mmCIF file of C-alpha atoms in Angstrom:
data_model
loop_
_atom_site.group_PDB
_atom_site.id
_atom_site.type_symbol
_atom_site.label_atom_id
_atom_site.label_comp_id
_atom_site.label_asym_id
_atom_site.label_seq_id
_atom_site.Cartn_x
_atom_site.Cartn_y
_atom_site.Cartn_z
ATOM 1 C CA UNK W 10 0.000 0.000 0.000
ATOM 2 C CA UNK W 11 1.838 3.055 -1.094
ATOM 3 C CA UNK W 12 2.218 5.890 1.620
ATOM 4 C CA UNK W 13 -0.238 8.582 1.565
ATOM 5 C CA UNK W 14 0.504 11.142 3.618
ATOM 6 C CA UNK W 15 -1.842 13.064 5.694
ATOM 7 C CA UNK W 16 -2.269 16.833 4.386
ATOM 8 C CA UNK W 17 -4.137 19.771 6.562
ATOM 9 C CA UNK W 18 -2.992 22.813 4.423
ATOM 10 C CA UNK W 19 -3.820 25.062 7.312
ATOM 11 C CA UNK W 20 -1.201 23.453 9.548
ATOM 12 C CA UNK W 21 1.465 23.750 6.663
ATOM 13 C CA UNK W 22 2.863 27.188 7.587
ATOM 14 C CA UNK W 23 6.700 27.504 8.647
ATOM 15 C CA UNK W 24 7.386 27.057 12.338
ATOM 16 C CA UNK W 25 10.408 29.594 13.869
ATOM 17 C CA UNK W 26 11.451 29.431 17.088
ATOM 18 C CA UNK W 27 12.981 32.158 19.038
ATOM 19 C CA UNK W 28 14.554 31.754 22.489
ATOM 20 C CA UNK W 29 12.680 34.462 25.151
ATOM 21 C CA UNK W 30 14.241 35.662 28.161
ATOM 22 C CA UNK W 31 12.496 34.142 31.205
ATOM 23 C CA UNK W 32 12.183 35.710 34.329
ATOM 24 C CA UNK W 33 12.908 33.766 37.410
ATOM 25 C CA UNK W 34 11.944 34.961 40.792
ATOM 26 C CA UNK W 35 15.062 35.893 43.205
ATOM 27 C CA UNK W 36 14.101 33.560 45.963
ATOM 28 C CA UNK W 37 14.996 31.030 43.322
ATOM 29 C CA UNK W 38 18.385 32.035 42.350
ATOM 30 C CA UNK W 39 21.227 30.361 43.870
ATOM 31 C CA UNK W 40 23.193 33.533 44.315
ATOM 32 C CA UNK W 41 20.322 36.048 46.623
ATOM 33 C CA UNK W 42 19.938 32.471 48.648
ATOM 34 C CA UNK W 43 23.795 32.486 49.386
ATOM 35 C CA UNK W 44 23.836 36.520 49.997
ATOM 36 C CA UNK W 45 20.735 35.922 52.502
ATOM 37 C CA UNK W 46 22.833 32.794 54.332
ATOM 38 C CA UNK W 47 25.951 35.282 54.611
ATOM 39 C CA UNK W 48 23.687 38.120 55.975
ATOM 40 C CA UNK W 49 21.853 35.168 58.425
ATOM 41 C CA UNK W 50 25.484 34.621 59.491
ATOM 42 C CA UNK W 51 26.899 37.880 59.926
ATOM 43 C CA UNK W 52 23.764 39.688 61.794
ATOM 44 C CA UNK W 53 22.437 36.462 63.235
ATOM 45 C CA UNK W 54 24.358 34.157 64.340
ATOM 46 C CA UNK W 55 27.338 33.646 67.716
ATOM 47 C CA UNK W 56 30.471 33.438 66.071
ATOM 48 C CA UNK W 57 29.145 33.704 62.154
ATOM 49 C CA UNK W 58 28.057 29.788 62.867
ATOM 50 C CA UNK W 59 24.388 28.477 62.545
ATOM 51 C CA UNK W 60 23.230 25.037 62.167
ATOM 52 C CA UNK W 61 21.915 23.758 58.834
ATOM 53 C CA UNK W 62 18.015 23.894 60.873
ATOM 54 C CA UNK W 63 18.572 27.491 62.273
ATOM 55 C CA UNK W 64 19.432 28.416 58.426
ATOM 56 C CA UNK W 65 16.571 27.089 57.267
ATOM 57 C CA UNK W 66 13.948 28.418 59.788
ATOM 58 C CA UNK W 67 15.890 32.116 59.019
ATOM 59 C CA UNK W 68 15.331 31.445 55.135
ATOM 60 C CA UNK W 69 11.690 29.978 55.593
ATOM 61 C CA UNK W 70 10.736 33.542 57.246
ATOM 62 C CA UNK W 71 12.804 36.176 55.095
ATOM 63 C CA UNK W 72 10.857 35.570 52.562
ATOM 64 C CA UNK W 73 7.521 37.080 53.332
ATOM 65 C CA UNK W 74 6.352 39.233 56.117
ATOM 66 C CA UNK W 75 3.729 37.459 57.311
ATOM 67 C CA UNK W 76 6.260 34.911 58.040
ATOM 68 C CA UNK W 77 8.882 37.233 59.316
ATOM 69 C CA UNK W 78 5.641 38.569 61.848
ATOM 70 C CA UNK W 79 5.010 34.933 62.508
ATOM 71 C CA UNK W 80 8.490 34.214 63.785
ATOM 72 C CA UNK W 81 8.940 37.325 65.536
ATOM 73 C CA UNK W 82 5.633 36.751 67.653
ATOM 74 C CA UNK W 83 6.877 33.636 68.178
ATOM 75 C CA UNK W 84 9.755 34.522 69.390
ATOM 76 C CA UNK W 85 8.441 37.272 71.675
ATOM 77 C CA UNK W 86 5.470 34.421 72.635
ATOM 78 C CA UNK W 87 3.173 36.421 71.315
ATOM 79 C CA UNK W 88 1.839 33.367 69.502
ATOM 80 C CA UNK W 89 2.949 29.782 69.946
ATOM 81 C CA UNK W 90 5.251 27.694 67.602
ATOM 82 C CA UNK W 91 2.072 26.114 66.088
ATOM 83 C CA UNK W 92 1.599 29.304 64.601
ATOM 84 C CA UNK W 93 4.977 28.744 62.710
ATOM 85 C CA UNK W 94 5.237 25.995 60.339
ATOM 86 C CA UNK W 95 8.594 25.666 58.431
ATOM 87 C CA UNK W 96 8.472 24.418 55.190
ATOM 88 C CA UNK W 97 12.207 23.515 54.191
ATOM 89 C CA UNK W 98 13.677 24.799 50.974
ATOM 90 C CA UNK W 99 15.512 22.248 48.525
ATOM 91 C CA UNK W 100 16.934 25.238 46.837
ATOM 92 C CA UNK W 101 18.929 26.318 50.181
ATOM 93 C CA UNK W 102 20.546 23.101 50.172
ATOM 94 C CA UNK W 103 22.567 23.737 46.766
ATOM 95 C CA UNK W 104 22.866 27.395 47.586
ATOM 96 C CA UNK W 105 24.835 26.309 50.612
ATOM 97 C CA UNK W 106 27.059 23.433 48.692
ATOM 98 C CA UNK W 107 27.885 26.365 46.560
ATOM 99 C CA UNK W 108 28.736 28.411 49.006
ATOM 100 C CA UNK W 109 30.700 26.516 50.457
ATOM 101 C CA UNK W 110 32.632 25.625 46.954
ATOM 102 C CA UNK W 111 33.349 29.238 46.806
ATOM 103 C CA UNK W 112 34.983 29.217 49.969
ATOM 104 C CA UNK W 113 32.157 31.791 51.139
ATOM 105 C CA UNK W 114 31.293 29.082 53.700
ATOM 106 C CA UNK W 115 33.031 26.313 55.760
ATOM 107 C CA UNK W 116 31.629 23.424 57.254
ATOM 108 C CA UNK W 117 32.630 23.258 61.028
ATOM 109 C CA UNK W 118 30.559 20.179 62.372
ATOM 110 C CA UNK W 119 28.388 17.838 60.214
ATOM 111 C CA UNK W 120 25.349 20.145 60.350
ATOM 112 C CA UNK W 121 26.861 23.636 61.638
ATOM 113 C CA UNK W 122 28.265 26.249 58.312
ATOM 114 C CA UNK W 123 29.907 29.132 59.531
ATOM 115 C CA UNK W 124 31.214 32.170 57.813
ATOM 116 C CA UNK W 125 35.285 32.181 56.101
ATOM 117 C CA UNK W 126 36.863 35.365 56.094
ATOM 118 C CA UNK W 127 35.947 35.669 52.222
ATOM 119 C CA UNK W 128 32.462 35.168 53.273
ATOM 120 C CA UNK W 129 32.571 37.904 56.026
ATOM 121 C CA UNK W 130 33.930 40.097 53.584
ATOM 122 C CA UNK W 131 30.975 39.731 50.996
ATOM 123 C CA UNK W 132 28.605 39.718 53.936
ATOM 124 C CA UNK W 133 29.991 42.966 54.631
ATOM 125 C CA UNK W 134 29.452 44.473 50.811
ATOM 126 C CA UNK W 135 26.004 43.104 50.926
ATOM 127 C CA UNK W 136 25.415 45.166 54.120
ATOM 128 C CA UNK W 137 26.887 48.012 52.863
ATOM 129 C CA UNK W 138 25.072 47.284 49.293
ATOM 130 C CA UNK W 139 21.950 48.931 48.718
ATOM 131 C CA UNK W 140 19.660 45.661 47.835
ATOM 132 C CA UNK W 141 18.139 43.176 50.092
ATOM 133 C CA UNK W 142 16.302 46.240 52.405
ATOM 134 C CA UNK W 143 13.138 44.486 53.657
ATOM 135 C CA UNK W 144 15.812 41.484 54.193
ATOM 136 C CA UNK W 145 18.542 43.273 56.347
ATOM 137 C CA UNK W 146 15.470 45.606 58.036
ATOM 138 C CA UNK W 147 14.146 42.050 59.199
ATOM 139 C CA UNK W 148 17.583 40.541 60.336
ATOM 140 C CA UNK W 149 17.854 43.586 62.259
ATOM 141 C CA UNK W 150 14.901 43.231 64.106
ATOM 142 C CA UNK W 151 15.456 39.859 64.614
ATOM 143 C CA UNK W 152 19.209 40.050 65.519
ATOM 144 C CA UNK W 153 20.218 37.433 68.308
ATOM 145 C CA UNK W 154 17.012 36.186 69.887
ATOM 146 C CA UNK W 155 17.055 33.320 67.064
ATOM 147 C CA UNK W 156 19.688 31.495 69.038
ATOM 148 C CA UNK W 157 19.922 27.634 68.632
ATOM 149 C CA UNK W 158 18.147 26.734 71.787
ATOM 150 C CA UNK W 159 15.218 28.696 70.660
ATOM 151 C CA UNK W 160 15.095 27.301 66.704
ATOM 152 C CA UNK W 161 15.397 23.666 67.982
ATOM 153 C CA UNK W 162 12.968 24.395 70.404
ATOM 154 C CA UNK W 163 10.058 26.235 67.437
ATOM 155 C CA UNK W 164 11.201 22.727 65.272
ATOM 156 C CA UNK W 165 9.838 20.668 67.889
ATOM 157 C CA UNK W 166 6.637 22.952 68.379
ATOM 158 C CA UNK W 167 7.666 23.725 71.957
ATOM 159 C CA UNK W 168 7.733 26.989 74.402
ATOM 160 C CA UNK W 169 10.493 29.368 73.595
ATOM 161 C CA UNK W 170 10.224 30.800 77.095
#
């Protein structure tokens, strides 16, 4: 049976594609994740060290102010840790294995980053940088009453008191 081939003439027009820029949202680039872990570290953290959990609580709430309300009423027990659920961000994960790469970040214990002297020097550009306002404005605020007693603590829904 010789091949006849289908033929809709209004679907035989020339096809182009064209590559379009796409805009992707900063909370999903690798690169504002690793300024806001270097700005977590340098504002918030005793001795520019955190724990991987503390980071990701920190990164959970930057991101919207709801959240950062959340965790701040939480923290002054305004509200109780129910109020706060974490949701924990694949995206951190490879933000941190690259900073760490770049030497930004070192690994001290198996689940504790803390900042290199390369790191501490970007953290301090950032700071000095005008970008990330709402970000440092809530770091401030925050400062050092997200200690690791009190993140372990919110993680396992218990009083902060």
């Amino acid at each position: 049976m010789p091949d006849q081939g289908f033929h809709i003439p209004e679907l035989s027009v020339p096809i182009t594609f064209r590559r379009r820029p796409i805009t992707i949202p900063g909370d999903l680039r690798p690169h504002w994740q690793i300024g806001i872990v270097l700005l977590i570290l340098w504002k918030c953290s005793l001795k520019a060290k955190a724990t991987l959990q503390k980071l990701h609580v920190l990164n959970w709430a930057i991101r919207d102010v709801a959240r950062q309300r959340a965790l701040l009423g939480c923290l002054d027990a305004d509200v109780g840790p129910e109020a706060v659920i974490v949701r924990y961000e694949p995206g951190l994960d490879r933000a941190l294995r690259l900073a760490v790469a770049e030497g930004l970040l070192a690994v001290v214990r198996s689940n504790q980053l803390q900042l290199t002297p390369k790191g501490s020097a970007v953290a301090q550009q950032i700071e000095q940088a005008d970008c990330m306002q709402m970000e440092k404005k809530f770091l401030d605020e925050l400062g050092s009453r997200a200690n690791e007693t009190r993140m372990k603590a919110l993680l396992r829904l218990e009083s902060l008191l």
